[in-house]
Coordinates of C-alpha atoms in Angstrom, one line a residue:
X730 CA -67.5 -40.1 -63.1
X731 CA -70.2 -40.1 -60.5
X732 CA -67.7 -38.0 -58.4
X733 CA -67.3 -35.3 -61.0
X734 CA -71.2 -35.0 -61.2
X735 CA -71.4 -34.6 -57.6
X736 CA -68.9 -31.8 -57.7
X737 CA -70.6 -30.2 -60.6
X738 CA -73.9 -30.4 -58.4
X739 CA -72.3 -29.1 -55.5
X740 CA -70.7 -26.3 -57.3
X741 CA -74.2 -25.4 -59.0
X742 CA -76.0 -25.3 -55.8
X743 CA -73.2 -23.3 -54.1
X744 CA -73.5 -21.0 -57.0
X745 CA -77.2 -20.7 -56.6
X746 CA -77.0 -20.2 -52.7
X747 CA -74.6 -17.3 -53.1
X748 CA -76.0 -15.9 -56.3
X749 CA -79.7 -16.0 -55.5
X750 CA -79.8 -13.8 -52.3
X751 CA -77.5 -11.1 -54.1
X752 CA -80.1 -11.2 -57.3
X753 CA -83.0 -10.9 -54.8
X754 CA -81.2 -8.0 -52.9
X755 CA -80.6 -6.2 -56.2
X756 CA -84.1 -6.8 -57.4
X757 CA -85.4 -5.2 -54.1
X758 CA -83.0 -2.2 -54.1
X759 CA -84.2 -1.5 -57.7
X760 CA -87.9 -1.8 -56.7
X761 CA -87.6 0.2 -53.6
X762 CA -86.9 3.6 -55.2
X763 CA -89.9 2.9 -57.7
X764 CA -92.3 2.2 -54.6
X765 CA -90.7 5.4 -52.8
X766 CA -91.4 7.4 -55.9
X767 CA -94.9 6.1 -56.0
X768 CA -95.7 6.6 -52.2
X769 CA -94.3 10.3 -52.6
X770 CA -96.5 11.1 -55.4
X771 CA -99.4 9.9 -53.2
X772 CA -98.3 11.7 -50.5
X773 CA -98.1 14.8 -52.3
X774 CA -101.8 14.8 -53.5
X775 CA -103.1 13.4 -50.4
X776 CA -105.1 15.2 -47.5
X777 CA -103.4 13.2 -44.9
X778 CA -100.0 14.2 -43.6
X779 CA -98.3 11.1 -44.6
X780 CA -94.8 10.0 -43.4
X781 CA -93.0 6.8 -44.4
X782 CA -91.1 5.0 -41.8
X783 CA -88.8 2.0 -41.9
X784 CA -89.4 0.9 -38.5
X785 CA -92.2 1.9 -36.2
X786 CA -91.2 2.8 -32.4
X787 CA -93.9 0.8 -30.9
X788 CA -96.3 -2.1 -31.6
X789 CA -98.5 -0.9 -34.6
X790 CA -101.2 -2.4 -36.7
X791 CA -102.4 -1.5 -40.0
X792 CA -105.8 0.5 -39.8
X793 CA -106.9 -1.4 -42.9
X794 CA -106.0 -4.9 -42.7
X795 CA -105.6 -4.8 -38.9
X796 CA -102.3 -6.8 -39.5
X797 CA -99.2 -6.1 -37.2
X798 CA -96.6 -4.0 -39.3
X799 CA -92.9 -3.2 -38.7
X800 CA -92.7 -0.5 -41.6
X801 CA -95.3 1.7 -43.6
X802 CA -96.7 5.0 -43.4
X803 CA -98.6 7.0 -40.7
X804 CA -100.6 10.4 -40.8
X805 CA -99.0 12.9 -38.4
X806 CA -102.2 14.8 -38.2
X807 CA -104.8 12.0 -37.4
X808 CA -102.4 9.2 -36.5
X809 CA -103.7 6.3 -39.0
X810 CA -101.0 3.8 -40.0
X811 CA -100.9 1.6 -43.0
X812 CA -98.4 -0.7 -44.5
X813 CA -97.2 -0.1 -48.2
X814 CA -100.0 -2.1 -49.6
X815 CA -102.7 -0.5 -47.9
X816 CA -101.6 3.1 -48.0
X817 CA -103.8 3.9 -51.1
X818 CA -107.0 2.3 -49.7
X819 CA -106.4 3.9 -46.4
X820 CA -106.0 7.4 -48.3
X821 CA -109.4 6.9 -49.9
X822 CA -111.5 5.3 -47.1
X823 CA -110.0 7.0 -43.9
X824 CA -110.8 10.5 -43.6
X825 CA -108.0 13.0 -41.9
X826 CA -108.6 15.7 -39.8
X827 CA -110.6 18.4 -41.4
X828 CA -109.2 21.9 -40.9
X829 CA -112.6 23.6 -41.8
X830 CA -116.1 21.8 -41.4
X831 CA -119.6 23.1 -41.2
X832 CA -121.3 23.3 -37.8
X833 CA -123.8 20.4 -36.8
X834 CA -127.6 21.4 -36.9
X835 CA -127.5 21.6 -33.0
X836 CA -124.4 23.7 -33.0
X837 CA -122.3 20.8 -31.4
X838 CA -119.1 19.5 -32.5
X839 CA -118.4 15.5 -32.9
X840 CA -115.7 13.3 -31.9
X841 CA -113.4 12.2 -34.8
X842 CA -112.5 8.7 -33.7
X843 CA -109.4 6.7 -35.1
X844 CA -109.4 3.1 -33.9
X845 CA -106.1 1.4 -32.8
X846 CA -102.5 2.4 -32.3
X847 CA -103.6 4.6 -29.2
X848 CA -100.7 6.4 -27.3
X849 CA -98.7 4.3 -24.8
X850 CA -99.9 4.6 -21.1
X851 CA -103.1 6.1 -22.3
X852 CA -106.3 5.2 -20.1
X853 CA -110.0 4.9 -20.9
X854 CA -112.1 7.9 -20.2
X855 CA -114.9 5.6 -19.1
X856 CA -113.5 2.8 -17.0
X857 CA -110.0 4.5 -16.2
X858 CA -108.4 1.4 -17.2
X859 CA -105.4 1.3 -19.5
X860 CA -106.1 1.2 -23.2
X861 CA -104.1 -0.5 -26.1
X862 CA -103.0 -3.3 -24.4
X863 CA -104.4 -6.2 -26.4
X864 CA -102.1 -7.4 -29.3
X865 CA -104.6 -6.3 -32.2
X866 CA -106.2 -3.3 -33.7
X867 CA -108.4 -2.0 -30.9
X868 CA -109.7 0.9 -28.8
X869 CA -110.4 4.4 -30.2
X870 CA -108.8 7.8 -29.9
X871 CA -110.3 11.2 -30.7
X872 CA -107.9 13.1 -32.9
X873 CA -109.2 16.4 -31.4
X874 CA -109.8 16.0 -27.7
X875 CA -107.3 13.2 -27.6
X876 CA -109.4 11.2 -25.3
X877 CA -109.1 7.1 -25.6
X878 CA -111.7 4.8 -24.9
X879 CA -112.1 0.9 -25.1
X880 CA -114.0 -0.7 -27.8
X881 CA -116.6 -1.8 -25.3
X882 CA -116.8 1.4 -23.4
X883 CA -117.5 3.7 -26.4
X884 CA -121.0 3.3 -26.1
X885 CA -121.1 4.6 -22.4
X886 CA -119.3 7.8 -23.0
X887 CA -120.7 10.6 -21.0
X888 CA -121.8 13.4 -23.3
X889 CA -122.5 11.1 -26.3
X890 CA -120.4 11.9 -29.3
X891 CA -120.0 15.9 -28.4
X892 CA -116.4 16.9 -28.3
X893 CA -114.9 19.7 -26.2
X894 CA -111.6 19.7 -28.0
X895 CA -110.0 18.4 -24.6
X896 CA -107.3 20.5 -22.4
X897 CA -106.0 22.7 -25.1
X898 CA -109.4 23.8 -26.4
X899 CA -108.3 27.4 -25.7
X900 CA -105.4 27.2 -28.2
X901 CA -107.1 25.2 -31.0
X902 CA -108.7 26.9 -34.0
X903 CA -112.1 24.9 -34.4
X904 CA -112.8 23.6 -37.8
X905 CA -116.3 25.2 -37.6
X906 CA -114.8 28.8 -37.1
X907 CA -112.6 28.6 -40.2
X908 CA -115.9 27.5 -41.8
X909 CA -117.9 30.4 -40.6
X910 CA -115.1 32.8 -41.4
X911 CA -114.9 31.6 -45.2
X912 CA -118.7 32.1 -45.5
X913 CA -118.6 35.8 -44.1
X914 CA -119.5 38.3 -46.6
X915 CA -118.2 41.1 -44.3
X916 CA -114.6 40.3 -43.1
X917 CA -114.1 42.8 -40.3
X918 CA -112.6 42.3 -36.7
X919 CA -116.0 42.8 -35.3
X920 CA -117.4 39.7 -37.0
X921 CA -114.3 37.7 -35.9
X922 CA -114.9 38.7 -32.3
X923 CA -118.7 37.6 -32.6
X924 CA -117.6 34.1 -33.9
X925 CA -115.0 33.9 -31.3
X926 CA -117.4 34.2 -28.5
X927 CA -118.6 30.6 -29.5
X928 CA -115.1 29.5 -28.6
X929 CA -115.0 30.7 -25.1
X930 CA -114.2 33.7 -23.2
X931 CA -110.3 32.8 -23.0
X932 CA -109.8 31.6 -26.4
X933 CA -106.3 32.6 -27.5
X934 CA -105.4 30.8 -30.7
X935 CA -101.7 29.5 -30.8
X936 CA -100.0 29.3 -33.9
X937 CA -96.7 27.3 -34.5
X938 CA -93.9 28.3 -36.8
X939 CA -91.3 25.7 -37.0
X940 CA -87.9 25.9 -38.7
X941 CA -86.8 22.4 -39.4
X942 CA -83.2 23.6 -40.5
X943 CA -82.3 25.0 -36.8
X944 CA -80.0 23.4 -34.4
X945 CA -80.4 19.6 -33.7
X946 CA -83.1 19.0 -36.5
X947 CA -85.9 18.4 -34.1
X948 CA -88.4 20.6 -36.2
X949 CA -89.7 17.6 -38.0
X950 CA -90.7 15.9 -34.9
X951 CA -92.2 19.1 -33.4
X952 CA -94.4 19.6 -36.5
X953 CA -95.9 16.2 -36.2
X954 CA -96.5 16.5 -32.5
X955 CA -98.2 20.0 -32.7
X956 CA -100.2 18.7 -35.9
X957 CA -101.6 15.9 -33.8
X958 CA -102.6 18.2 -30.9
X959 CA -104.0 21.2 -32.8
X960 CA -105.6 22.1 -35.9
X961 CA -103.0 21.4 -38.8
X962 CA -103.8 24.7 -40.5
X963 CA -102.0 26.6 -37.4
X964 CA -98.8 24.8 -37.9
X965 CA -96.5 25.9 -40.5
X966 CA -93.1 24.6 -41.6
X967 CA -90.8 27.7 -42.5
X968 CA -88.8 25.8 -45.0
X969 CA -92.1 25.8 -47.1
X970 CA -94.0 28.9 -46.3
X971 CA -92.5 32.3 -45.4
X972 CA -93.3 33.8 -42.1
X973 CA -95.0 36.8 -43.7
X974 CA -97.6 34.4 -45.3
X975 CA -97.9 32.3 -42.3
X976 CA -99.0 35.3 -40.3
X977 CA -101.7 36.3 -42.5
X978 CA -103.6 33.7 -40.6
X979 CA -103.7 36.2 -37.6
X980 CA -106.0 38.7 -39.8
X981 CA -108.9 36.0 -39.7
X982 CA -108.7 35.7 -35.9
X983 CA -109.7 38.2 -33.2
X984 CA -107.6 40.9 -32.7
X985 CA -104.9 40.8 -29.9
X986 CA -105.8 37.1 -29.0
X987 CA -103.3 35.3 -31.2
X988 CA -100.0 33.9 -29.9
X989 CA -97.2 32.7 -31.9
X990 CA -94.7 29.9 -31.0
X991 CA -91.4 30.0 -33.0
X992 CA -89.7 26.7 -33.0
X993 CA -85.9 27.5 -34.0
X994 CA -82.9 29.5 -33.2
X995 CA -82.5 33.3 -32.6
X996 CA -82.3 33.8 -36.4
X997 CA -85.6 32.3 -36.8
X998 CA -87.2 34.3 -34.2
X999 CA -85.7 37.5 -36.0
X1000 CA -87.2 36.5 -39.3
X1001 CA -90.8 36.3 -37.7
X1002 CA -90.3 39.5 -36.0
X1003 CA -89.3 41.1 -39.3
X1004 CA -92.7 39.8 -41.0
X1005 CA -94.6 41.0 -37.9
X1006 CA -93.1 44.7 -38.8
X1007 CA -94.3 44.0 -42.3
X1008 CA -97.7 43.6 -40.9
X1009 CA -97.7 46.7 -39.1
X1010 CA -96.4 48.6 -42.5
X1011 CA -99.7 47.1 -44.0
X1012 CA -101.9 48.6 -41.4
X1013 CA -102.7 45.5 -39.5
X1014 CA -101.6 46.5 -36.0
X1015 CA -104.5 45.2 -34.4
X1016 CA -103.7 41.7 -35.5
X1017 CA -100.2 41.6 -34.1
X1018 CA -99.6 38.6 -32.2
X1019 CA -97.6 37.9 -28.9
X1020 CA -94.3 35.9 -29.7
X1021 CA -92.7 32.9 -27.8
X1022 CA -89.8 30.8 -28.4
X1023 CA -89.2 26.9 -28.3
X1024 CA -85.4 27.1 -28.7
X1025 CA -83.8 24.7 -31.2
X1026 CA -80.7 26.9 -32.4
X1027 CA -77.0 26.8 -31.0
X1028 CA -76.7 30.0 -28.9
X1029 CA -80.5 30.8 -28.1
X1030 CA -79.7 33.7 -26.0
X1031 CA -82.8 35.6 -26.8
X1032 CA -84.6 32.7 -25.7
X1033 CA -82.6 32.5 -22.5
X1034 CA -83.4 36.2 -21.7
X1035 CA -87.1 35.6 -21.7
X1036 CA -87.0 32.5 -19.5
X1037 CA -87.4 29.7 -22.1
X1038 CA -84.1 28.1 -21.5
X1039 CA -81.0 27.7 -23.8
X1040 CA -82.3 24.6 -25.8
X1041 CA -84.9 22.3 -26.4
X1042 CA -84.2 18.5 -26.8
X1043 CA -87.6 16.9 -26.0
X1044 CA -86.9 16.9 -22.3
X1045 CA -90.5 18.1 -21.5
X1046 CA -93.7 17.0 -23.5
X1047 CA -95.3 19.2 -26.1
X1048 CA -98.4 19.2 -23.8
X1049 CA -96.4 21.0 -21.1
X1050 CA -94.8 23.3 -23.6
X1051 CA -98.3 24.5 -24.4
X1052 CA -99.4 25.0 -20.7
X1053 CA -96.1 27.1 -20.3
X1054 CA -97.1 29.2 -23.1
X1055 CA -100.6 29.9 -21.6
X1056 CA -99.1 30.9 -18.3
X1057 CA -96.4 33.3 -19.8
X1058 CA -96.6 37.0 -19.3
X1059 CA -96.7 39.5 -22.1
X1060 CA -93.6 41.9 -22.1
X1061 CA -92.0 44.6 -24.5
X1062 CA -88.6 44.3 -26.0
X1063 CA -86.8 46.8 -28.1
X1064 CA -85.8 46.2 -31.6
X1065 CA -83.1 48.3 -33.2
X1066 CA -82.1 49.5 -36.5
X1067 CA -78.4 48.8 -37.6
X1068 CA -77.5 51.1 -40.5
X1069 CA -74.1 50.3 -42.5
X1070 CA -72.8 53.0 -44.7
X1071 CA -69.7 52.1 -46.7
X1072 CA -66.9 54.7 -47.2
X1073 CA -66.7 55.8 -50.9
X1074 CA -69.9 54.4 -52.0
X1075 CA -72.0 57.6 -52.0
X1076 CA -74.6 56.6 -54.4
X1077 CA -75.5 53.2 -52.8
X1078 CA -78.0 53.0 -50.3
X1079 CA -76.8 52.1 -46.8
X1080 CA -77.5 48.3 -45.7
X1081 CA -80.1 48.4 -43.1
X1082 CA -80.5 45.4 -40.7
X1083 CA -82.7 44.5 -37.7
X1084 CA -81.3 43.7 -34.3
X1085 CA -82.9 42.0 -31.3
X1086 CA -80.0 40.5 -29.5
X1087 CA -76.4 42.1 -30.3
X1088 CA -74.3 43.6 -32.8
X1089 CA -70.4 42.8 -32.6
X1090 CA -67.2 43.4 -34.3
X1091 CA -64.1 41.5 -33.4
X1092 CA -63.4 37.8 -32.4
X1093 CA -66.7 36.5 -31.8
X1094 CA -67.9 37.8 -35.2
X1095 CA -64.9 36.2 -36.8
X1096 CA -65.7 32.8 -35.4
X1097 CA -69.2 33.2 -36.6
X1098 CA -68.2 34.0 -40.0
X1099 CA -66.0 31.2 -40.3
X1100 CA -68.7 28.8 -38.9
X1101 CA -71.4 30.3 -41.2
X1102 CA -68.8 29.9 -44.3
X1103 CA -68.2 26.1 -43.5
X1104 CA -71.9 25.3 -42.8
X1105 CA -72.9 26.7 -46.2
X1106 CA -70.5 24.1 -47.8
X1107 CA -71.5 21.1 -45.8
X1108 CA -74.8 21.8 -44.0
X1109 CA -75.5 18.3 -43.2
X1110 CA -72.3 17.9 -40.9
X1111 CA -73.7 20.9 -38.8
X1112 CA -77.0 19.1 -37.5
X1113 CA -76.0 18.7 -34.0
X1114 CA -76.1 21.4 -31.3
X1115 CA -73.0 19.8 -29.7
X1116 CA -71.2 19.7 -33.0
X1117 CA -71.9 23.3 -33.6
X1118 CA -70.6 24.4 -30.3
X1119 CA -67.3 22.2 -30.8
X1120 CA -66.6 23.9 -34.2
X1121 CA -67.1 27.5 -32.5
X1122 CA -64.5 26.3 -29.9
X1123 CA -62.0 25.2 -32.5
X1124 CA -62.4 28.5 -34.3
X1125 CA -61.9 30.4 -31.1
X1126 CA -58.8 28.5 -30.1
X1127 CA -57.4 29.2 -33.5
X1128 CA -58.1 32.9 -33.3
X1129 CA -56.2 32.9 -29.9
X1130 CA -53.0 32.1 -31.8
X1131 CA -53.6 34.2 -34.8
X1132 CA -55.1 37.4 -33.5
X1133 CA -56.8 38.5 -36.6
X1134 CA -58.7 41.3 -34.8
X1135 CA -55.8 42.9 -32.9
X1136 CA -55.4 46.7 -32.7
X1137 CA -59.0 47.4 -33.0
X1138 CA -58.9 50.6 -30.9
X1139 CA -56.6 51.8 -33.6
X1140 CA -59.0 51.2 -36.6
X1141 CA -62.4 52.2 -35.2
X1142 CA -64.0 55.1 -33.4
X1143 CA -67.0 54.6 -30.9
X1144 CA -69.6 57.2 -30.1
X1145 CA -72.5 56.7 -27.4
X1146 CA -75.3 59.4 -27.7
X1147 CA -72.8 61.5 -29.7
X1148 CA -69.9 61.2 -27.3
X1149 CA -66.6 60.1 -28.2
X1150 CA -65.3 57.2 -26.0
X1151 CA -61.7 56.4 -25.5
X1152 CA -61.2 52.9 -26.2
X1153 CA -58.4 50.9 -24.5
X1154 CA -56.5 48.3 -26.5
X1155 CA -59.3 46.1 -27.6
X1156 CA -59.8 43.5 -30.2
X1157 CA -63.8 43.4 -29.8
X1158 CA -66.7 45.5 -29.4
X1159 CA -70.2 44.1 -28.7
X1160 CA -73.4 46.1 -28.4
X1161 CA -76.0 44.1 -26.6
X1162 CA -79.9 44.4 -26.3
X1163 CA -80.6 41.5 -24.2
X1164 CA -79.1 40.1 -21.0
X1165 CA -77.5 37.0 -22.5
X1166 CA -74.8 36.6 -25.0
X1167 CA -72.4 34.0 -26.5
X1168 CA -74.7 30.9 -25.7
X1169 CA -75.9 31.7 -22.0
X1170 CA -73.2 34.1 -20.7
X1171 CA -74.7 37.4 -18.8
X1172 CA -72.2 39.8 -20.6
X1173 CA -73.0 43.1 -19.0
X1174 CA -73.2 41.8 -15.2
X1175 CA -70.0 39.7 -15.5
X1176 CA -69.1 38.0 -12.5
X1177 CA -71.3 40.2 -10.4
X1178 CA -68.3 41.6 -8.3
X1179 CA -68.8 45.1 -9.9
X1180 CA -71.6 47.3 -9.5
X1181 CA -73.4 48.2 -12.7
X1182 CA -76.6 49.8 -14.0
X1183 CA -79.6 47.2 -14.3
X1184 CA -80.6 46.0 -17.8
X1185 CA -84.0 45.8 -19.4
X1186 CA -85.6 44.6 -22.5
X1187 CA -87.8 47.7 -22.9
X1188 CA -85.6 50.6 -21.6
X1189 CA -84.5 51.9 -24.9
X1190 CA -80.9 51.5 -24.0
X1191 CA -78.1 49.4 -25.2
X1192 CA -75.3 48.1 -23.3
X1193 CA -71.7 48.4 -25.1
X1194 CA -68.6 46.2 -23.8
X1195 CA -65.2 45.5 -25.2
X1196 CA -63.2 42.3 -25.1
X1197 CA -59.4 41.8 -25.3
X1198 CA -59.8 38.6 -27.8
X1199 CA -61.1 35.1 -27.9
X1200 CA -59.2 34.1 -24.7
X1201 CA -60.8 36.9 -23.1
X1202 CA -64.1 36.0 -24.5
X1203 CA -63.8 32.4 -23.2
X1204 CA -62.7 33.6 -19.7
X1205 CA -66.0 35.8 -19.5
X1206 CA -68.0 32.8 -20.5
X1207 CA -66.6 30.6 -17.7
X1208 CA -66.8 33.5 -15.0
X1209 CA -63.0 33.8 -14.8
X1210 CA -63.0 37.6 -16.2
X1211 CA -65.3 40.6 -16.7
X1212 CA -65.8 42.5 -20.0
X1213 CA -64.7 46.1 -20.4
X1214 CA -67.9 48.0 -19.6
X1215 CA -67.9 50.9 -22.0
X1216 CA -71.4 52.5 -21.3
X1217 CA -75.1 52.4 -22.1
X1218 CA -76.9 54.7 -24.8
X1219 CA -79.8 55.2 -26.8
X1220 CA -77.7 55.8 -30.1
X1221 CA -74.3 53.9 -31.0
X1222 CA -72.1 54.9 -33.7
X1223 CA -69.1 53.1 -34.8
X1224 CA -66.6 54.5 -37.5
X1225 CA -64.3 51.8 -39.1
X1226 CA -61.5 53.9 -40.5
X1227 CA -59.2 51.4 -42.1
X1228 CA -59.0 47.4 -43.3
X1229 CA -61.7 44.9 -43.2
X1230 CA -63.3 43.5 -40.0
X1231 CA -65.6 40.7 -39.2
X1232 CA -69.2 41.9 -37.9
X1233 CA -72.3 40.1 -37.0
X1234 CA -76.1 41.0 -36.2
X1235 CA -77.9 38.1 -34.2
X1236 CA -75.5 35.4 -35.7
X1237 CA -75.5 36.6 -39.0
X1238 CA -72.0 37.5 -40.0
X1239 CA -70.3 39.4 -43.0
X1240 CA -66.7 40.9 -43.6
X1241 CA -67.0 44.6 -43.8
X1242 CA -64.7 47.4 -45.2
X1243 CA -64.3 51.2 -44.0
X1244 CA -67.9 52.1 -43.1
X1245 CA -70.0 54.0 -40.6
X1246 CA -72.4 52.0 -38.5
X1247 CA -75.2 53.7 -36.8
X1248 CA -77.6 51.7 -34.3
X1249 CA -80.9 53.5 -33.3
X1250 CA -84.1 52.4 -31.9
X1251 CA -86.4 50.9 -34.2
X1252 CA -89.8 49.6 -32.6
X1253 CA -90.8 47.3 -29.7
X1254 CA -92.3 43.7 -30.0
X1255 CA -94.8 42.0 -28.0
X1256 CA -93.0 39.0 -26.4
X1257 CA -94.0 36.1 -24.0
X1258 CA -91.9 35.8 -20.7
X1259 CA -91.7 32.5 -18.9
X1260 CA -91.0 33.4 -15.2
X1261 CA -91.1 29.9 -13.8
X1262 CA -88.2 28.5 -15.6
X1263 CA -84.6 29.0 -14.6
X1264 CA -82.1 29.4 -17.3
X1265 CA -78.8 28.8 -15.4
X1266 CA -77.6 26.2 -13.2
X1267 CA -75.4 28.5 -11.0
X1268 CA -77.4 29.9 -8.0
X1269 CA -76.0 33.4 -8.5
X1270 CA -77.0 33.8 -12.1
X1271 CA -80.3 32.1 -11.4
X1272 CA -81.0 34.7 -8.8
X1273 CA -80.1 37.5 -11.3
X1274 CA -82.3 35.8 -13.9
X1275 CA -85.3 35.9 -11.5
X1276 CA -84.9 39.2 -10.4
X1277 CA -84.5 40.5 -13.9
X1278 CA -87.7 38.5 -14.7
X1279 CA -89.7 40.0 -11.8
X1280 CA -88.7 43.4 -12.9
X1281 CA -89.7 42.9 -16.5
X1282 CA -93.0 41.4 -15.6
X1283 CA -93.8 43.8 -13.0
X1284 CA -93.2 46.8 -15.4
X1285 CA -94.7 45.3 -18.6
X1286 CA -98.3 44.6 -17.4
X1287 CA -100.3 46.8 -19.7
X1288 CA -103.7 47.1 -21.6
X1289 CA -103.6 47.3 -25.3
X1290 CA -106.0 49.6 -27.1
X1291 CA -106.2 48.3 -30.5
X1292 CA -107.4 50.5 -33.2
X1293 CA -109.7 49.1 -36.0
X1294 CA -108.4 49.6 -39.5
X1295 CA -109.0 48.3 -42.9
X1296 CA -110.4 44.8 -43.7
X1297 CA -107.9 42.0 -43.4
X1298 CA -106.2 40.0 -46.1
X1299 CA -108.3 37.0 -47.1
X1300 CA -106.3 33.8 -46.1
X1301 CA -108.5 31.0 -47.1

């Protein structure tokens, strides 16, 4: 009898030992979504830029209860951290960066301190010793100038509480500037220039437009880092706001002073440049910004041509990225209009596209079309630059066997500046505006063993080449073959006489039936060229890149005469 009781007791405790953790886990799994919904609702209404994390990447302390925490929320703008139970209190008691604030009575701007969780390897601006070394919430950081001080050294800070916005004062939009602009009765460029005088003679505000869907999904991280260093109002997420609306902030800043950093691929850059063309149509020419690129896409040929590299993966800090933007040279870049008129549809308007990089018909457009179709079905799979390039390689290998674009020379006619060009037995034609193609290949120069006319971004000329197939494209990319140079022209006309062919403009592909394609000059965009960075590991290509950069920079130094026009659109 006693043995039977012991067996039942053992069975009971064993059951509890097994079931209790399962019940606790299930209860937590049901409660966690509720907490997340509540936190999301709080984050949506908050003035902070809250983000939740399951694990902080460094020792972190709650700014409310001062206890060490492993998970919780942090503000990407001001840097305060809090656990789940203290988030609401932190949201109400700890203010964030103010994007717009009145000027002090004496005209000064004060530090905005946040205590604790200072950046790793930061040093006190007073005693020059390392900050944040104690295992507790300690030391201070200014969210504007980014200086750090010890608790005991804060009283001895030179200059008192006055903040000069730090190293990047020349690109930050001060809160008091936007406050004064909002109070202006007469919104005119002359008034903006008067207000800008208080920001310094070299003030050149930087707007950051990031596409969080480009390339390797670094956009979210970059948004947080830029909002930490700059005024959050000058950092935009293109998944939430269109470039045309974001660029309206330029109309509240001094004409000709704004720079725009586009974090994304070549398609994102084209999207922003189209928005700038819209500004021109609205009569806002004097507010046109200079555009630079932080490449996050897969190909990034435009970025390569302008000296910004073939892809960014966090190898250099954001601070250095801003320094490079400040040192960059202004250049002009041709933009082209691609008009596609389908045969038989006389009452339908021709399709009109803008081109910055290249237009192509043939195997490379087929690879882009297949890639685009599969990415639309499963976008989460195409979140890595390496995976994207591997998929391109697989489609290229498949086309080498199938040859879907063969006999192109029999189905298409090519005219350069009105003159018919006899075509060899090709599978593809590529019309280039920039020096790079296919993810870093210098297409027009080829292997460099044949003389060819030089290429420039602002000469109003297009370079037209032909390829014999996907295998030939691969050979060109690894420098085992040259393309077929068909010529340079100001106007290119292609007539597709029969069947359907894959086509693409700057990586945006489609399948096109019989049509007439006309490529003509559209306008010029003001871009920023970084001549200090090489974009190819090979010595020969590096030399060619530097030579092109020197030519581009030397011939693009110019002074802009901006005309004053109508009152800009109100942004705030």
